[in-house]
CSV table of C-alpha atoms in Angstrom, one decimal:
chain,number,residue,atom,x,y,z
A,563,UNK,CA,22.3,-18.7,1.5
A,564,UNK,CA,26.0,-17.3,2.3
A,565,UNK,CA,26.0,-15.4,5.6
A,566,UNK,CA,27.8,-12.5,5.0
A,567,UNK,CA,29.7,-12.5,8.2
A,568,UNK,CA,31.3,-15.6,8.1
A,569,UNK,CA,30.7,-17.4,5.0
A,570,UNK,CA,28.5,-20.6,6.9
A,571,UNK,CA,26.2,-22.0,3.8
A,572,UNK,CA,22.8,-22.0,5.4
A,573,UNK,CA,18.9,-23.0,3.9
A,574,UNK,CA,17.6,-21.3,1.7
A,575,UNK,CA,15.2,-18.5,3.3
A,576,UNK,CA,17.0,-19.4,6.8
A,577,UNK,CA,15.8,-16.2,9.2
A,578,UNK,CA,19.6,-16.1,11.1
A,579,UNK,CA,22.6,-17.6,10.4
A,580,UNK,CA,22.8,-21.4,11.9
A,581,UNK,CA,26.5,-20.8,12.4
A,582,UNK,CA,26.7,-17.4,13.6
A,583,UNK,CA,23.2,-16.2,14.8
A,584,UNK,CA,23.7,-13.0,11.9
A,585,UNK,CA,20.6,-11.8,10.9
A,586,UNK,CA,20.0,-13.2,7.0
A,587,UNK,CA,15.9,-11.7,6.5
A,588,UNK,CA,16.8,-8.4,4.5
A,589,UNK,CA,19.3,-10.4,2.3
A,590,UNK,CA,15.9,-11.3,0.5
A,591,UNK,CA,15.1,-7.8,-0.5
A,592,UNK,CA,16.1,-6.8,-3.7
A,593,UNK,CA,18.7,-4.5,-4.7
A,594,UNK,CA,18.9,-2.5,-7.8
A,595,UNK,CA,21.1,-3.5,-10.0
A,596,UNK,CA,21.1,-0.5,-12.5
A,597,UNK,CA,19.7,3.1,-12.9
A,598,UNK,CA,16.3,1.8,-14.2
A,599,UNK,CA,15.9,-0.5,-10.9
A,600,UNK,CA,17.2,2.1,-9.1
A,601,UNK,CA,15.0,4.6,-9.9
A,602,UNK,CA,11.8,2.3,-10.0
A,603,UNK,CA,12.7,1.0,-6.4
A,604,UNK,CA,13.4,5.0,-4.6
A,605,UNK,CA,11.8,7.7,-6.8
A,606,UNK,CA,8.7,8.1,-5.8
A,607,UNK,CA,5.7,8.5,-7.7
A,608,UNK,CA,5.5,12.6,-8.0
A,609,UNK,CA,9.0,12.7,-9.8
A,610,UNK,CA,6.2,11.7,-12.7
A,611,UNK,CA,4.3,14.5,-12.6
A,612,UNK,CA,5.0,18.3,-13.1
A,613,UNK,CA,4.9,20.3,-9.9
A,614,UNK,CA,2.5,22.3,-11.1
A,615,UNK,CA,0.6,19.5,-12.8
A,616,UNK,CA,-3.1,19.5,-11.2
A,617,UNK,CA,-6.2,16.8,-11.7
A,618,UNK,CA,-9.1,17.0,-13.6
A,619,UNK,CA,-11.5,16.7,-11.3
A,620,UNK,CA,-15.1,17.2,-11.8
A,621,UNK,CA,-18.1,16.5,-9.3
A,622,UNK,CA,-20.6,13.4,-9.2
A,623,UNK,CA,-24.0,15.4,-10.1
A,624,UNK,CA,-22.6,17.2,-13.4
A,625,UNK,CA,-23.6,15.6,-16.8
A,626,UNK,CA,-22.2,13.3,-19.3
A,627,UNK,CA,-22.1,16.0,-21.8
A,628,UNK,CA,-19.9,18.5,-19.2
A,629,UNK,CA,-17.4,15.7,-18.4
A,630,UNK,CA,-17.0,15.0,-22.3
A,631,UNK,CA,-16.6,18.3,-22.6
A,632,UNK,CA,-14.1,19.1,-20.3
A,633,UNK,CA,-12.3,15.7,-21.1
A,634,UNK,CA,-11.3,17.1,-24.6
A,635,UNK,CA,-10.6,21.0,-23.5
A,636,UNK,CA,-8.0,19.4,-20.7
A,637,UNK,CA,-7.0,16.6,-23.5
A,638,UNK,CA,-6.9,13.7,-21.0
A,639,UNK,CA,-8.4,10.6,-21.3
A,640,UNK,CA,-9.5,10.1,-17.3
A,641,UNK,CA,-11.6,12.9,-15.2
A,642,UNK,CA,-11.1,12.4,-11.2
A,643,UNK,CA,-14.7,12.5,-9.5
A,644,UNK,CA,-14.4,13.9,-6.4
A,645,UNK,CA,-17.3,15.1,-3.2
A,646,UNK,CA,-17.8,18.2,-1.5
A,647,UNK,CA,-14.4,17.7,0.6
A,648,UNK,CA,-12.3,17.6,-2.6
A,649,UNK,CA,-12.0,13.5,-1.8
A,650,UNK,CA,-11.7,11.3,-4.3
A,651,UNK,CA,-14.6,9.2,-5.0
A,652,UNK,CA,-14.5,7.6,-8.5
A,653,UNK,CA,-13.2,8.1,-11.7
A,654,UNK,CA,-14.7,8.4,-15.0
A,655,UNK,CA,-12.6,7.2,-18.0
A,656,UNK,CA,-12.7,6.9,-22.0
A,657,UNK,CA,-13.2,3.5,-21.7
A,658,UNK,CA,-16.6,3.8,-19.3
A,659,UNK,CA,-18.1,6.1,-22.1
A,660,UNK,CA,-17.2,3.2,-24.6
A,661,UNK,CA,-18.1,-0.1,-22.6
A,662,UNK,CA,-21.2,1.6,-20.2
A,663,UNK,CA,-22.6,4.8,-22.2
A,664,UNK,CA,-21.9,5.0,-25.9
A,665,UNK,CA,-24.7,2.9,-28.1
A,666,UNK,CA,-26.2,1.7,-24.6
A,667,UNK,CA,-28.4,5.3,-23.7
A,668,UNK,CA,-29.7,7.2,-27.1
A,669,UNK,CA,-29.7,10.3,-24.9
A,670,UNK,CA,-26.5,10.1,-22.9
A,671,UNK,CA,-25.9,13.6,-22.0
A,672,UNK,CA,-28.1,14.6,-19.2
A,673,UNK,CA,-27.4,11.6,-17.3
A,674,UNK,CA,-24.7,12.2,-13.7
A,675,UNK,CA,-21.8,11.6,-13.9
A,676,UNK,CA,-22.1,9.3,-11.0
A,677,UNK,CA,-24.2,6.6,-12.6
A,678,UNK,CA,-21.6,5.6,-14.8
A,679,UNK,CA,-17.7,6.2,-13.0
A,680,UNK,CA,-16.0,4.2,-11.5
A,681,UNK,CA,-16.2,4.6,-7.9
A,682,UNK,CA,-13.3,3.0,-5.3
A,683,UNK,CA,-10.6,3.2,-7.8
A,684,UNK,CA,-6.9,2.0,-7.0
A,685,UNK,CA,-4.9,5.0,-5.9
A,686,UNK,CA,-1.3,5.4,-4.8
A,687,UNK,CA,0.1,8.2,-2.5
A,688,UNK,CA,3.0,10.4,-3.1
A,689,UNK,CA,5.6,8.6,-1.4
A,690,UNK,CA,4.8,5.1,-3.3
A,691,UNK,CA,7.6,4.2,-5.1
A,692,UNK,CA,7.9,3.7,-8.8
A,693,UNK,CA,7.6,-0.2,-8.5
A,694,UNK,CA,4.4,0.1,-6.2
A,695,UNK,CA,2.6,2.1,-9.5
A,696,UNK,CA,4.1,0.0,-12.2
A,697,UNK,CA,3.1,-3.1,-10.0
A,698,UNK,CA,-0.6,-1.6,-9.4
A,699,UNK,CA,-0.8,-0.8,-13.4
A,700,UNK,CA,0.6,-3.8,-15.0
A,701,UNK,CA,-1.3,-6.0,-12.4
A,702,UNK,CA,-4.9,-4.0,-12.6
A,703,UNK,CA,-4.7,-3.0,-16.1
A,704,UNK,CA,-4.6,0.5,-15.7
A,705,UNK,CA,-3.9,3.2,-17.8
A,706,UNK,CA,-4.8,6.0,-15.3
A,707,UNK,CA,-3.6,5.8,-11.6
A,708,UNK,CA,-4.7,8.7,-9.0
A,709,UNK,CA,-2.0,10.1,-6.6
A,710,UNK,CA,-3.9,10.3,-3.3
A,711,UNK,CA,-3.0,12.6,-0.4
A,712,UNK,CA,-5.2,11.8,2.7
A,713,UNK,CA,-7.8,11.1,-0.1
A,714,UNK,CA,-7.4,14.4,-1.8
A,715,UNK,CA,-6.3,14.0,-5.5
A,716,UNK,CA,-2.9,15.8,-6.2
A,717,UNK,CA,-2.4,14.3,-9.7
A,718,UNK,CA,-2.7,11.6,-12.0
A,719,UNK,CA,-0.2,9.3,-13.0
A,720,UNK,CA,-0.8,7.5,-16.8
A,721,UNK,CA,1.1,4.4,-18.6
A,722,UNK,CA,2.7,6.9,-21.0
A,723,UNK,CA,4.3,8.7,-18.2
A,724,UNK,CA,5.9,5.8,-16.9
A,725,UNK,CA,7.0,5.3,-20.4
A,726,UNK,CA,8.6,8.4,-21.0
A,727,UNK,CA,10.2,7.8,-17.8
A,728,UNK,CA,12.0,4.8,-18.4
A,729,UNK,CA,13.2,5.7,-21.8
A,730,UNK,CA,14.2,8.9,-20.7
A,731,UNK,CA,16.5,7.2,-18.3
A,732,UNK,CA,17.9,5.0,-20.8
A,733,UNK,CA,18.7,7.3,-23.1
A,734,UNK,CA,20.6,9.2,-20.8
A,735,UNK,CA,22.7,5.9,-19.4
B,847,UNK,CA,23.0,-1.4,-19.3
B,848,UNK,CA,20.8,-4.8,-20.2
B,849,UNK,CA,17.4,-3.1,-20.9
B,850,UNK,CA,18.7,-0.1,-23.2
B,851,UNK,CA,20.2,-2.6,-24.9
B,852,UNK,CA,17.5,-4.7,-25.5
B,853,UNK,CA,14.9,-1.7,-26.4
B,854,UNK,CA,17.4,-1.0,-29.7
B,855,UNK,CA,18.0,-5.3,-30.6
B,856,UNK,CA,14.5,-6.3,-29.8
B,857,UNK,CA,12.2,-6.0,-33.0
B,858,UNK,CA,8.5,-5.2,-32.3
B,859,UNK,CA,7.8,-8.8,-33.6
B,860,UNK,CA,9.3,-9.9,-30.8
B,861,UNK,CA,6.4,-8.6,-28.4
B,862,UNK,CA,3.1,-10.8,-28.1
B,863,UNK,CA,1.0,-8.6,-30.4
B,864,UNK,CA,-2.5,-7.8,-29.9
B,865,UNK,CA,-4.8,-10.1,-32.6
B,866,UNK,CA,-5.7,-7.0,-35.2
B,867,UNK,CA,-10.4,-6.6,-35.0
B,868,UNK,CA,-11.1,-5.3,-38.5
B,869,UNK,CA,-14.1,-2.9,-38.9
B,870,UNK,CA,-15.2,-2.1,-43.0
B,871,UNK,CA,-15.1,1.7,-43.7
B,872,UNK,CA,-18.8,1.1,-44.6
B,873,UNK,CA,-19.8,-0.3,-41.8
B,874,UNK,CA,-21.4,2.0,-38.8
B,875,UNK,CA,-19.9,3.4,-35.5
B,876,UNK,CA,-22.6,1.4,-33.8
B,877,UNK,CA,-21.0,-2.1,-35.2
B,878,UNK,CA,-17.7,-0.6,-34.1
B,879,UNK,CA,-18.5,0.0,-30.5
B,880,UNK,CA,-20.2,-3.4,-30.4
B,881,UNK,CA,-17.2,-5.2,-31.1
B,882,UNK,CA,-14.9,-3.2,-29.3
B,883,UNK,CA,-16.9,-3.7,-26.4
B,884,UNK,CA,-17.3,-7.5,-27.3
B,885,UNK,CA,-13.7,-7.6,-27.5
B,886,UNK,CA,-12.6,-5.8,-24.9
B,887,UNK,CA,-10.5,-3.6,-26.6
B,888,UNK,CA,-9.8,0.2,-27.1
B,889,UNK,CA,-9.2,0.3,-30.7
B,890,UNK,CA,-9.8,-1.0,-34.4
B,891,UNK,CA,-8.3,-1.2,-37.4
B,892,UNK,CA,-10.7,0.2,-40.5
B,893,UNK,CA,-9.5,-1.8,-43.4
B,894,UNK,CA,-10.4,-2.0,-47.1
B,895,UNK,CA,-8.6,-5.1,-49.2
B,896,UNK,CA,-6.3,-5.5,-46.0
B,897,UNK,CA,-4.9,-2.7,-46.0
B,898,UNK,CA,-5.2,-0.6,-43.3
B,899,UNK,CA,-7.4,2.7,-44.1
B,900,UNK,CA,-7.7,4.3,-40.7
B,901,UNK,CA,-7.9,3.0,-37.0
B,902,UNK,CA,-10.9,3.9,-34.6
B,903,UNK,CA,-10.5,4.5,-30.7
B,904,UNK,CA,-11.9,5.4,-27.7
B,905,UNK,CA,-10.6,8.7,-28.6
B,906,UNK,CA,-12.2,9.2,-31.8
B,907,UNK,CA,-15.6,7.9,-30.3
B,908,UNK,CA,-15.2,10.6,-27.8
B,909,UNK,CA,-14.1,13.6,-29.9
B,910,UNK,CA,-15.9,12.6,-32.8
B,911,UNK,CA,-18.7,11.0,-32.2
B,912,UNK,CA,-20.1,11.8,-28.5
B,913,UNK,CA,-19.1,15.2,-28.6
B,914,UNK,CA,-21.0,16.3,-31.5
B,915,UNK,CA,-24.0,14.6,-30.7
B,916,UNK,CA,-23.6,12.2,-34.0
B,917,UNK,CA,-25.5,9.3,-34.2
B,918,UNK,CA,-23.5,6.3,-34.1
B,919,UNK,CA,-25.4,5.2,-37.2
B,920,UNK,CA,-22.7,7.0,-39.5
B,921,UNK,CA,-19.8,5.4,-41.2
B,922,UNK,CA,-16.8,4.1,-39.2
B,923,UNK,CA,-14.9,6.3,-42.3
B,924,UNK,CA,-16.5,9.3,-41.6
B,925,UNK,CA,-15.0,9.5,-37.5
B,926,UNK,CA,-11.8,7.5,-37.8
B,927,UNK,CA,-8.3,8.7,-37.9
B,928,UNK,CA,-6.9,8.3,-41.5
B,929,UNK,CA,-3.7,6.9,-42.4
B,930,UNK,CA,-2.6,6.2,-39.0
B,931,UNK,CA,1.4,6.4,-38.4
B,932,UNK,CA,2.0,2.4,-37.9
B,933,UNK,CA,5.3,-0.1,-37.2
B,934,UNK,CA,7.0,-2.6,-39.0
B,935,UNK,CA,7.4,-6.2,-37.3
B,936,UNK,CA,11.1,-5.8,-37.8
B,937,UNK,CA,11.8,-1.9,-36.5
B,938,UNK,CA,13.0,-1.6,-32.8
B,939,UNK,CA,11.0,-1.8,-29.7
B,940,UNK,CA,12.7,1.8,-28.9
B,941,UNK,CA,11.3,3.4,-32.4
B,942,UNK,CA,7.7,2.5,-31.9
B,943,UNK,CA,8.0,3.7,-28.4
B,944,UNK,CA,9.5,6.9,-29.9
B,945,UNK,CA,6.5,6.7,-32.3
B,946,UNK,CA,4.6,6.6,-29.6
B,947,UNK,CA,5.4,9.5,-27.6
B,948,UNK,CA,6.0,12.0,-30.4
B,949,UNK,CA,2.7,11.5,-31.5
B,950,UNK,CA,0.6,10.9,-28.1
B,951,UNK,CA,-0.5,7.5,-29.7
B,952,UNK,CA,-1.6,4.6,-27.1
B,953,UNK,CA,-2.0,2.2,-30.4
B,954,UNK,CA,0.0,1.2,-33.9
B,955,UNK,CA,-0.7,-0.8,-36.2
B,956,UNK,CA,2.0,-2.9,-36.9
B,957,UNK,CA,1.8,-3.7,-40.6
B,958,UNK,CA,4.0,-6.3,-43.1
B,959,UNK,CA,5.6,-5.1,-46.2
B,960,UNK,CA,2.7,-5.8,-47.9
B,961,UNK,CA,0.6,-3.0,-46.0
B,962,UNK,CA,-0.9,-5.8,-44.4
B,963,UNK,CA,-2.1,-5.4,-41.1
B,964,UNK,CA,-0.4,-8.2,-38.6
B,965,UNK,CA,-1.5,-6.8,-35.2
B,966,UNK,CA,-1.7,-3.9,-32.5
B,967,UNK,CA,0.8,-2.9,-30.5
B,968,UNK,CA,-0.2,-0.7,-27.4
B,969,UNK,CA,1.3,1.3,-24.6
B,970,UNK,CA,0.2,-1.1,-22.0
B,971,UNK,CA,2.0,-4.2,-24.1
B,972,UNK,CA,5.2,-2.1,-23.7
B,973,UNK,CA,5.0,-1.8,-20.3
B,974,UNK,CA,4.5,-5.0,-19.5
B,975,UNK,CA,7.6,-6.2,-21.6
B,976,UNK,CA,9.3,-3.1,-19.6
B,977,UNK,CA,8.2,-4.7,-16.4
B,978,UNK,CA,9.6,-7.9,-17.0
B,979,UNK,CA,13.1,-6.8,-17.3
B,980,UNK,CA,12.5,-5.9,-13.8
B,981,UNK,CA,10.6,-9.0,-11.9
B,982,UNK,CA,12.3,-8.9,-8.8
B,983,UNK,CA,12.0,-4.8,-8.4
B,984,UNK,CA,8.3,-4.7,-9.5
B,985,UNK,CA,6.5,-8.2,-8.7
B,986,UNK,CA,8.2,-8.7,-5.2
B,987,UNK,CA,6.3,-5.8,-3.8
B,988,UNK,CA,4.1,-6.2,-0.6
B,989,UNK,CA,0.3,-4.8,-1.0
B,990,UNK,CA,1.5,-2.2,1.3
B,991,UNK,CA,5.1,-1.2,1.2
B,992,UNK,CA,5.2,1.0,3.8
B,993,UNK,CA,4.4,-2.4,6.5
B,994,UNK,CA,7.2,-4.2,7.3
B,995,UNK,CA,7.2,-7.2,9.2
B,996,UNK,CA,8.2,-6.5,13.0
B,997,UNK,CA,9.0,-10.4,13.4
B,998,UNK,CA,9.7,-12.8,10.7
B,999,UNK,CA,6.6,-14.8,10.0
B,1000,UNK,CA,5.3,-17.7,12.5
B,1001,UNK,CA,7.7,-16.4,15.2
């Protein structure tokens, strides 16, 4: 490691410069090296969403049969499950109909919603950066990922947004 | 800049392709869901003589299937999406995510010349090989970003 104030070759991951005393711990962090980077490492996550984008949310005690319902009149592929506060509390996906409901109960459609989302899921708030979702998504498998404020939904964030996203930006470089 | 660049040179063959699951157009949604559960995945390719008929999703269970109240002993044919819009090994990594988007696809088929199917290609391979043009940005994240370290560590 090079300090940067006067050129003394130090350890790698040195905390200060042996020579000089110069602080060498944010020479570590990484810098971005390009719009993409850039963007992943200070936008944060609500440049995804439309302003006026709201959740789907829908509440623990309603059936099967409304979420499916309300699943295809919103055309999304997630439903945010939230209490009496508006906090989120699960989430209830395509994939929990297919690995948990569909071919498992004959008569699926008066069962709660709660028996079969997700509850706890990973969430990011609005000031996470880019990186923090991508990192959550690629990491947990996600397709869907909630944007939290104080536990109140405000949006969610899916794996085609961040797609569009960083084509858009290369297009426009 | 390195990654746009990449997204028009790299070909589709180039990303590690999902193994293709095959359903028969005969056989039932209840088979279907069985091995897509089996298999973990969120889509199948209906195929007759290896070549590819329709493909069957999570989506087309749920709009399909569930919503109507069908049993899931009907045909795999009767709720899958025909003909669906597919990639060539050799076409860009840009074009199928263009595919992609226009349509509001999270799978293609990636097929050979001989309209045989080769493997899946979904939305969550493509970000993954996005990600990896960025490893330092994206992996060398703390699990909370917002704590910093007041001292470095062990002092």
């Amino acid at each position: 490691m090079i300090c940067p104030n006067c050129g003394h070759d130090n350890l790698p991951g040195s905390e200060h410069c042996d020579s000089c005393l110069q602080d060498l711990t944010q020479l570590d962090q990484p810098t971005a090296q390009n719009r993409v980077e850039r963007s992943l490492m200070e936008d944060h996550v609500s440049t995804l969403g439309h302003p006026e984008r709201r959740p789907v949310t829908i509440r623990p005690e309603m059936s099967i049969r409304q979420a499916i319902d309300l699943m295809l009149a919103e055309n999304v592929g997630a439903l945010l499950v939230v209490d009496d506060s508006g906090k989120l509390i699960g989430i209830l996906t395509e994939r929990d109909m297919l690995l948990k409901i569909a071919g498992i109960y004959g008569d699926y459609e008066q069962l709660f919603v709660s028996d079969f989302m997700t509850p706890d899921p990973v969430t990011v708030t609005v000031d996470h950066s880019l990186a923090f979702a991508v990192h959550k998504m690629d990491i947990g498998d996600l397709r869907h990922l909630p944007v939290v404020d104080d536990g109140i939904p405000k949006d969610v964030i899916s794996v085609r947004d961040m797609l569009h996203h960083i084509t858009r930006l290369c297009k426009e470089s | 800049m390195e990654l746009a660049k990449n997204l028009m040179i790299d070909s589709v063959s180039r990303l590690p392709l999902g193994a293709p699951r095959y359903v028969a157009p005969h056989q039932s949604v209840a088979e279907a869901v069985a091995l897509m559960r089996q298999e973990r995945v969120g889509c199948l390719l209906v195929c007759q003589d290896e070549q590819v008929a329709g493909i069957f999703t999570e989506r087309d269970l749920l709009r399909r299937v569930m919503a109507k109240g069908q049993p899931l002993t009907i045909n795999v044919s009767e709720c899958m999406t025909p003909s669906p819009v597919v990639v060539h090994p050799k076409e860009s990594v840009a074009s199928a995510i263009r595919k992609m988007s226009e349509g509001g696809y999270r799978h293609l088929p990636v097929v050979d010349e001989a309209g045989k199917a080769i493997g899946i290609l979904s939305a969550r391979r493509i970000m993954h090989y996005l990600v990896e043009h960025f490893p330092a940005t994206v992996y060398n994240l703390p699990p909370d970003p917002k704590v910093v370290p007041q001292s470095p560590e062990g002092a």
